[in-house]
Amino acid sequence: SQKIEQNSEALNIQEGKTATLTCNYTNYSPAYLQWYRQDPGRGPVFLLLIRENEKEKRKERLKVTFDTTLKQSLFHITASQPADSATYLCALPSYNTDKLIFGTGTRLQVFP
Amino acid sequence: DAGVIQSPRHEVTEMGQEVTLRCKPISGHDYLFWYRQTMMRGLELLIYFNNNVPIDDSGMPEDRFSAKMPNASFSTLKIQPSEPRDSAVYFCASSLGIAQTEIYGYTFGSGTRLTVV
């Protein structure tokens, strides 16, 4: 079955720096991958979707890359702010289905 | 749009009692999902519906769990009888589409935190 690996250790960075989060997956390569943000006590919020034929996608200060050879997606937040502090989840469809499975997320802490 | 609405926000119940969680998806979204989130297992898909019809319930842990969607604007997840290991945050989400040719992100509700004592 498909496995998603996100760094379980929190990422602490200083305001203004670029945060880079990693999502690795095993087995088959999905047709797309999604990233979500989750704040404590809230549901995940959809941020970006990237398809397998797209190497990179941007939205304001966010950038996502998708490397099907490495089986990896990188999620970048440039000029990070304390308000960016949250847990970030990657998600992709399970093999041969449309069911979206989620990684366990990486907690980002941006300090002033 | 008020987004996906779940109720109650918190539920504390005694083991053996029946629990019903409720969800109102975003109008026009054809897909509705029930997920469960725990520290140990993260977000797990329990069941999803397309146009009110259950499509895949393979994630439902046991027969104690059941879900219904009587119309496009309402769904319930019921646990009967509840057990302490059911304690988790239950999320409902909806989406416009999930086919690979027409994929949209999911919109999640704020969740129901269930504690079974």
XYZ file of N, CA, C and O in Angstrom, chain B residues 2-116:
460
model
N -20.900 29.233 4.355
C -20.455 28.997 5.721
C -19.441 27.870 5.804
O -18.926 27.586 6.868
N -19.152 27.212 4.718
C -18.217 26.104 4.742
C -18.906 24.829 5.189
O -20.130 24.750 5.280
N -18.105 23.814 5.486
C -18.629 22.548 5.977
C -18.934 22.704 7.468
O -18.073 23.138 8.227
N -20.133 22.354 7.840
C -20.568 22.556 9.223
C -20.738 21.221 9.922
O -21.466 20.345 9.437
N -20.056 21.081 11.048
C -20.158 19.842 11.827
C -20.722 20.147 13.212
O -20.463 21.206 13.771
N -21.465 19.189 13.723
C -21.953 19.300 15.094
C -22.043 17.921 15.728
O -22.219 16.919 15.018
N -21.860 17.842 17.042
C -21.391 18.927 17.911
C -19.890 19.159 17.763
O -19.221 18.374 17.092
N -19.359 20.181 18.369
C -17.916 20.414 18.337
C -17.193 19.489 19.308
O -16.073 19.068 19.046
N -17.844 19.236 20.413
C -17.282 18.332 21.411
C -18.380 17.389 21.879
O -19.542 17.781 21.993
N -17.970 16.146 22.138
C -18.922 15.162 22.638
C -18.191 14.282 23.639
O -17.151 13.693 23.320
N -18.732 14.219 24.822
C -18.202 13.303 25.840
C -19.318 12.326 26.174
O -20.431 12.742 26.498
N -19.024 11.058 26.076
C -20.052 10.059 26.303
C -19.469 8.873 27.063
O -18.247 8.687 27.110
N -20.344 8.118 27.642
C -19.895 6.927 28.372
C -19.838 5.734 27.436
O -20.641 5.610 26.488
N -18.914 4.867 27.716
C -18.767 3.639 26.942
C -20.109 2.925 26.847
O -20.841 2.817 27.833
N -20.407 2.455 25.651
C -21.649 1.732 25.439
C -22.781 2.580 24.903
O -23.778 2.043 24.400
N -22.632 3.890 24.993
C -23.676 4.785 24.500
C -23.569 4.967 22.995
O -22.511 4.792 22.396
N -24.675 5.367 22.405
C -24.698 5.671 20.985
C -24.280 7.127 20.771
O -24.687 8.013 21.530
N -23.468 7.348 19.745
C -23.010 8.691 19.414
C -23.358 8.980 17.956
O -23.153 8.125 17.089
N -23.897 10.155 17.699
C -24.210 10.558 16.331
C -23.537 11.883 16.027
O -23.751 12.874 16.723
N -22.716 11.872 14.991
C -22.035 13.074 14.541
C -22.721 13.544 13.255
O -23.114 12.725 12.423
N -22.785 14.865 13.101
C -23.544 15.421 11.976
C -22.682 16.316 11.105
O -21.734 16.949 11.591
N -23.064 16.372 9.822
C -22.277 17.160 8.882
C -23.179 17.750 7.804
O -24.052 17.066 7.247
N -22.944 19.027 7.515
C -23.607 19.691 6.387
C -22.515 20.109 5.414
O -21.701 20.981 5.731
N -22.448 19.507 4.239
C -21.385 19.854 3.292
C -21.676 21.182 2.591
O -22.749 21.762 2.758
N -20.717 21.619 1.810
C -20.906 22.839 1.016
C -21.884 22.527 -0.113
O -21.768 21.489 -0.779
N -22.815 23.416 -0.317
C -23.813 23.229 -1.361
C -23.141 23.111 -2.728
O -22.269 23.921 -3.074
N -23.540 22.084 -3.472
C -22.960 21.891 -4.797
C -21.790 20.934 -4.831
O -21.375 20.497 -5.916
N -21.258 20.598 -3.681
C -20.180 19.618 -3.631
C -20.791 18.218 -3.718
O -21.641 17.858 -2.906
N -20.321 17.440 -4.678
C -20.907 16.116 -4.902
C -20.306 15.027 -4.017
O -20.852 13.929 -3.951
N -19.168 15.324 -3.420
C -18.469 14.304 -2.634
C -18.428 14.705 -1.165
O -18.164 15.868 -0.837
N -18.656 13.718 -0.315
C -18.574 13.941 1.125
C -17.746 12.823 1.743
O -17.896 11.649 1.395
N -16.864 13.219 2.660
C -15.918 12.289 3.268
C -16.008 12.386 4.789
O -16.194 13.467 5.334
N -15.826 11.249 5.438
C -15.649 11.216 6.880
C -14.239 10.698 7.177
O -13.863 9.618 6.728
N -13.469 11.509 7.913
C -12.129 11.136 8.351
C -12.090 11.115 9.876
O -12.856 11.794 10.540
N -11.138 10.349 10.397
C -10.884 10.324 11.827
C -9.405 10.661 12.028
O -8.545 10.162 11.281
N -9.116 11.501 13.014
C -7.725 11.886 13.269
C -7.328 11.565 14.702
O -8.005 11.969 15.657
N -6.234 10.851 14.842
C -5.644 10.577 16.153
C -4.154 10.866 16.077
O -3.573 10.935 14.985
N -3.540 11.032 17.230
C -2.098 11.283 17.256
C -1.343 10.097 16.679
O -0.358 10.256 15.985
N -1.814 8.906 16.992
C -1.089 7.696 16.589
C -1.210 7.404 15.101
O -0.248 6.999 14.460
N -2.396 7.606 14.539
C -2.654 7.150 13.184
C -2.884 8.278 12.175
O -3.054 8.030 10.981
N -2.887 9.516 12.660
C -3.112 10.630 11.746
C -4.533 10.646 11.224
O -5.468 10.194 11.886
N -4.691 11.166 9.999
C -5.994 11.259 9.358
C -6.295 9.978 8.599
O -5.544 9.593 7.714
N -7.403 9.345 8.933
C -7.796 8.104 8.258
C -9.163 8.300 7.608
O -10.093 8.779 8.261
N -9.271 7.897 6.361
C -10.559 7.972 5.679
C -11.445 6.819 6.129
O -11.050 5.653 6.070
N -12.632 7.153 6.573
C -13.571 6.118 7.027
C -14.504 5.698 5.905
O -14.680 4.511 5.623
N -15.119 6.681 5.256
C -16.108 6.399 4.222
C -16.263 7.647 3.367
O -16.016 8.759 3.837
N -16.657 7.457 2.083
C -17.020 8.626 1.315
C -18.233 8.355 0.426
O -18.510 7.212 0.064
N -18.941 9.431 0.133
C -20.172 9.406 -0.648
C -19.994 10.222 -1.931
O -19.289 11.230 -1.938
N -20.684 9.790 -2.967
C -20.790 10.569 -4.193
C -22.276 10.702 -4.517
O -22.951 9.671 -4.674
N -22.751 11.927 -4.606
C -24.171 12.148 -4.862
C -25.049 11.337 -3.912
O -26.001 10.655 -4.332
N -24.695 11.381 -2.650
C -25.435 10.765 -1.539
C -25.301 9.245 -1.472
O -25.870 8.632 -0.576
N -24.563 8.646 -2.381
C -24.419 7.192 -2.401
C -23.066 6.803 -1.799
O -22.043 7.360 -2.208
N -23.048 5.868 -0.834
C -21.753 5.448 -0.283
C -20.942 4.711 -1.339
O -21.431 3.765 -1.958
N -19.706 5.153 -1.547
C -18.861 4.580 -2.588
C -17.848 3.603 -1.995
O -17.606 2.532 -2.547
N -17.239 3.991 -0.897
C -16.202 3.148 -0.303
C -16.270 3.284 1.211
O -16.053 4.374 1.733
N -16.577 2.215 1.878
C -16.626 2.235 3.352
C -15.576 1.303 3.947
O -15.696 0.855 5.083
N -14.552 1.003 3.175
C -13.545 0.042 3.630
C -12.755 0.549 4.836
O -12.119 -0.221 5.531
N -12.792 1.839 5.092
C -12.089 2.394 6.242
C -12.885 2.380 7.529
O -12.342 2.688 8.594
N -14.136 2.022 7.452
C -14.961 1.959 8.663
C -14.429 0.818 9.518
O -14.398 -0.342 9.088
N -14.031 1.135 10.757
C -13.304 0.147 11.551
C -14.102 -1.103 11.917
O -13.564 -2.191 11.913
N -15.346 -0.937 12.241
C -16.122 -2.096 12.690
C -17.592 -1.873 12.377
O -17.990 -0.786 11.970
N -18.354 -2.915 12.608
C -19.801 -2.799 12.392
C -20.450 -1.808 13.344
O -21.597 -1.405 13.134
N -19.743 -1.427 14.350
C -20.296 -0.446 15.290
C -20.432 0.928 14.637
O -21.145 1.791 15.130
N -19.709 1.125 13.534
C -19.736 2.395 12.822
C -20.686 2.301 11.626
O -20.648 1.334 10.875
N -21.491 3.337 11.448
C -22.341 3.403 10.268
C -22.476 4.859 9.842
O -22.392 5.760 10.670
N -22.663 5.075 8.560
C -22.810 6.439 8.041
C -23.937 6.469 7.031
O -24.158 5.509 6.306
N -24.622 7.606 7.020
C -25.729 7.789 6.082
C -25.647 9.176 5.470
O -25.093 10.101 6.063
N -26.248 9.285 4.299
C -26.378 10.592 3.670
C -27.761 10.628 3.016
O -27.899 10.286 1.834
N -28.775 10.985 3.782
C -30.151 10.931 3.272
C -30.447 11.958 2.180
O -31.359 11.742 1.373
N -29.662 13.047 2.146
C -29.831 14.037 1.081
C -28.519 14.784 0.879
O -27.554 14.568 1.630
N -28.498 15.645 -0.099
C -27.243 16.302 -0.487
C -26.718 17.275 0.557
O -25.572 17.718 0.455
N -27.520 17.600 1.548
C -27.082 18.616 2.506
C -26.896 18.086 3.915
O -26.730 18.855 4.861
N -26.880 16.755 4.073
C -26.782 16.238 5.435
C -26.210 14.829 5.450
O -26.602 13.970 4.649
N -25.305 14.607 6.398
C -24.765 13.265 6.600
C -24.560 13.033 8.089
O -24.325 13.972 8.850
N -24.656 11.778 8.486
C -24.402 11.408 9.873
C -23.408 10.262 9.939
O -23.341 9.413 9.046
N -22.647 10.250 11.005
C -21.762 9.127 11.343
C -22.175 8.672 12.727
O -22.177 9.467 13.669
N -22.541 7.409 12.833
C -23.044 6.896 14.101
C -22.118 5.811 14.621
O -21.624 4.962 13.853
N -21.902 5.826 15.909
C -21.126 4.778 16.576
C -22.020 4.186 17.663
O -22.497 4.893 18.543
N -22.266 2.894 17.570
C -23.131 2.232 18.518
C -22.731 0.762 18.664
O -22.828 0.013 17.692
N -22.281 0.332 19.844
C -21.982 1.122 21.023
C -20.594 1.747 20.956
O -19.699 1.200 20.313
N -20.418 2.868 21.604
C -19.114 3.526 21.585
C -18.155 2.866 22.579
O -18.579 2.280 23.589
N -16.857 2.972 22.267
C -15.810 2.419 23.130
C -14.726 3.483 23.322
O -14.576 4.375 22.468
N -13.962 3.380 24.400
C -12.905 4.386 24.644
C -11.937 4.536 23.468
O -11.473 5.647 23.200
N -11.657 3.464 22.741
C -10.709 3.563 21.625
C -11.278 4.320 20.433
O -10.554 4.574 19.464
N -12.548 4.674 20.497
C -13.134 5.504 19.443
C -12.838 6.984 19.664
O -13.147 7.814 18.796
N -12.259 7.311 20.797
C -11.942 8.709 21.096
C -10.979 9.245 20.041
O -9.915 8.667 19.786
N -11.363 10.352 19.421
C -10.594 10.928 18.314
C -11.299 12.208 17.889
O -12.352 12.563 18.427
N -10.712 12.880 16.897
C -11.406 13.990 16.251
C -11.933 13.475 14.916
O -11.173 12.908 14.114
N -13.212 13.656 14.695
C -13.851 13.196 13.472
C -14.131 14.400 12.573
O -14.773 15.364 12.982
N -13.611 14.313 11.362
C -13.790 15.394 10.401
C -14.692 14.958 9.258
O -14.604 13.828 8.772
N -15.485 15.888 8.832
C -16.258 15.746 7.612
C -15.631 16.701 6.593
O -15.173 17.798 6.953
N -15.577 16.286 5.347
C -15.042 17.130 4.288
C -15.900 16.961 3.048
O -16.558 15.936 2.869
N -15.891 17.973 2.190
C -16.614 17.846 0.925
C -15.743 18.374 -0.205
O -14.787 19.129 0.022
N -16.072 17.946 -1.419
C -15.285 18.342 -2.586
C -16.158 18.373 -3.826
O -17.138 17.623 -3.922
N -15.758 19.208 -4.776
C -16.473 19.279 -6.061
C -16.211 18.054 -6.905
O -17.069 17.604 -7.660
N -14.987 17.527 -6.833
C -14.666 16.388 -7.668
C -13.367 15.756 -7.247
O -12.476 16.429 -6.709
N -13.242 14.447 -7.494
C -12.017 13.742 -7.103
C -11.449 12.908 -8.237
O -10.411 12.270 -8.080
N -12.114 12.888 -9.374
C -11.578 12.123 -10.502
C -10.302 12.780 -10.974
O -10.149 14.007 -10.893
N -9.368 11.997 -11.486
C -8.070 12.544 -11.835
C -8.148 13.579 -12.937
O -7.248 14.414 -13.079
N -9.211 13.543 -13.706
C -9.372 14.547 -14.754
C -9.990 15.831 -14.235
O -9.984 16.848 -14.914
N -10.519 15.768 -13.030
C -11.178 16.954 -12.472
C -11.051 16.913 -10.950
O -11.980 16.522 -10.255
N -9.899 17.335 -10.491
C -9.614 17.218 -9.065
C -9.709 18.567 -8.387
O -9.213 19.566 -8.900
N -10.319 18.567 -7.225
C -10.404 19.767 -6.420
C -9.946 19.441 -5.008
O -10.016 18.312 -4.554
N -9.506 20.463 -4.327
C -9.133 20.266 -2.936
C -10.359 19.980 -2.089
O -11.491 20.217 -2.499
N -10.116 19.428 -0.911
C -11.199 19.161 0.008
C -11.390 20.351 0.942
O -10.427 21.010 1.338
N -12.640 20.589 1.305
C -12.951 21.576 2.340
C -13.390 20.816 3.580
O -14.366 20.055 3.533
N -12.652 20.995 4.645
C -12.933 20.282 5.894
C -13.768 21.143 6.841
O -13.651 22.379 6.856
N -14.565 20.456 7.656
C -15.224 21.125 8.768
C -14.248 21.277 9.930
O -13.089 20.860 9.840
N -14.742 21.852 11.014
C -13.886 22.077 12.183
C -13.744 20.840 13.056
O -12.952 20.839 13.998
N -14.498 19.809 12.741
C -14.337 18.545 13.442
C -15.191 18.418 14.695
O -15.672 19.404 15.260
N -15.381 17.173 15.099
C -16.029 16.856 16.377
C -15.021 16.093 17.215
O -14.544 15.036 16.790
N -14.711 16.644 18.376
C -13.793 15.935 19.279
C -14.621 15.005 20.151
O -15.412 15.461 20.981
N -14.444 13.717 19.960
C -15.200 12.707 20.702
C -14.335 12.096 21.789
O -13.222 11.641 21.523
N -14.866 12.103 22.985
C -14.208 11.435 24.109
C -15.178 10.416 24.673
O -16.290 10.765 25.079
N -14.754 9.167 24.697
C -15.567 8.091 25.262
C -14.892 7.639 26.554
O -13.736 7.207 26.537
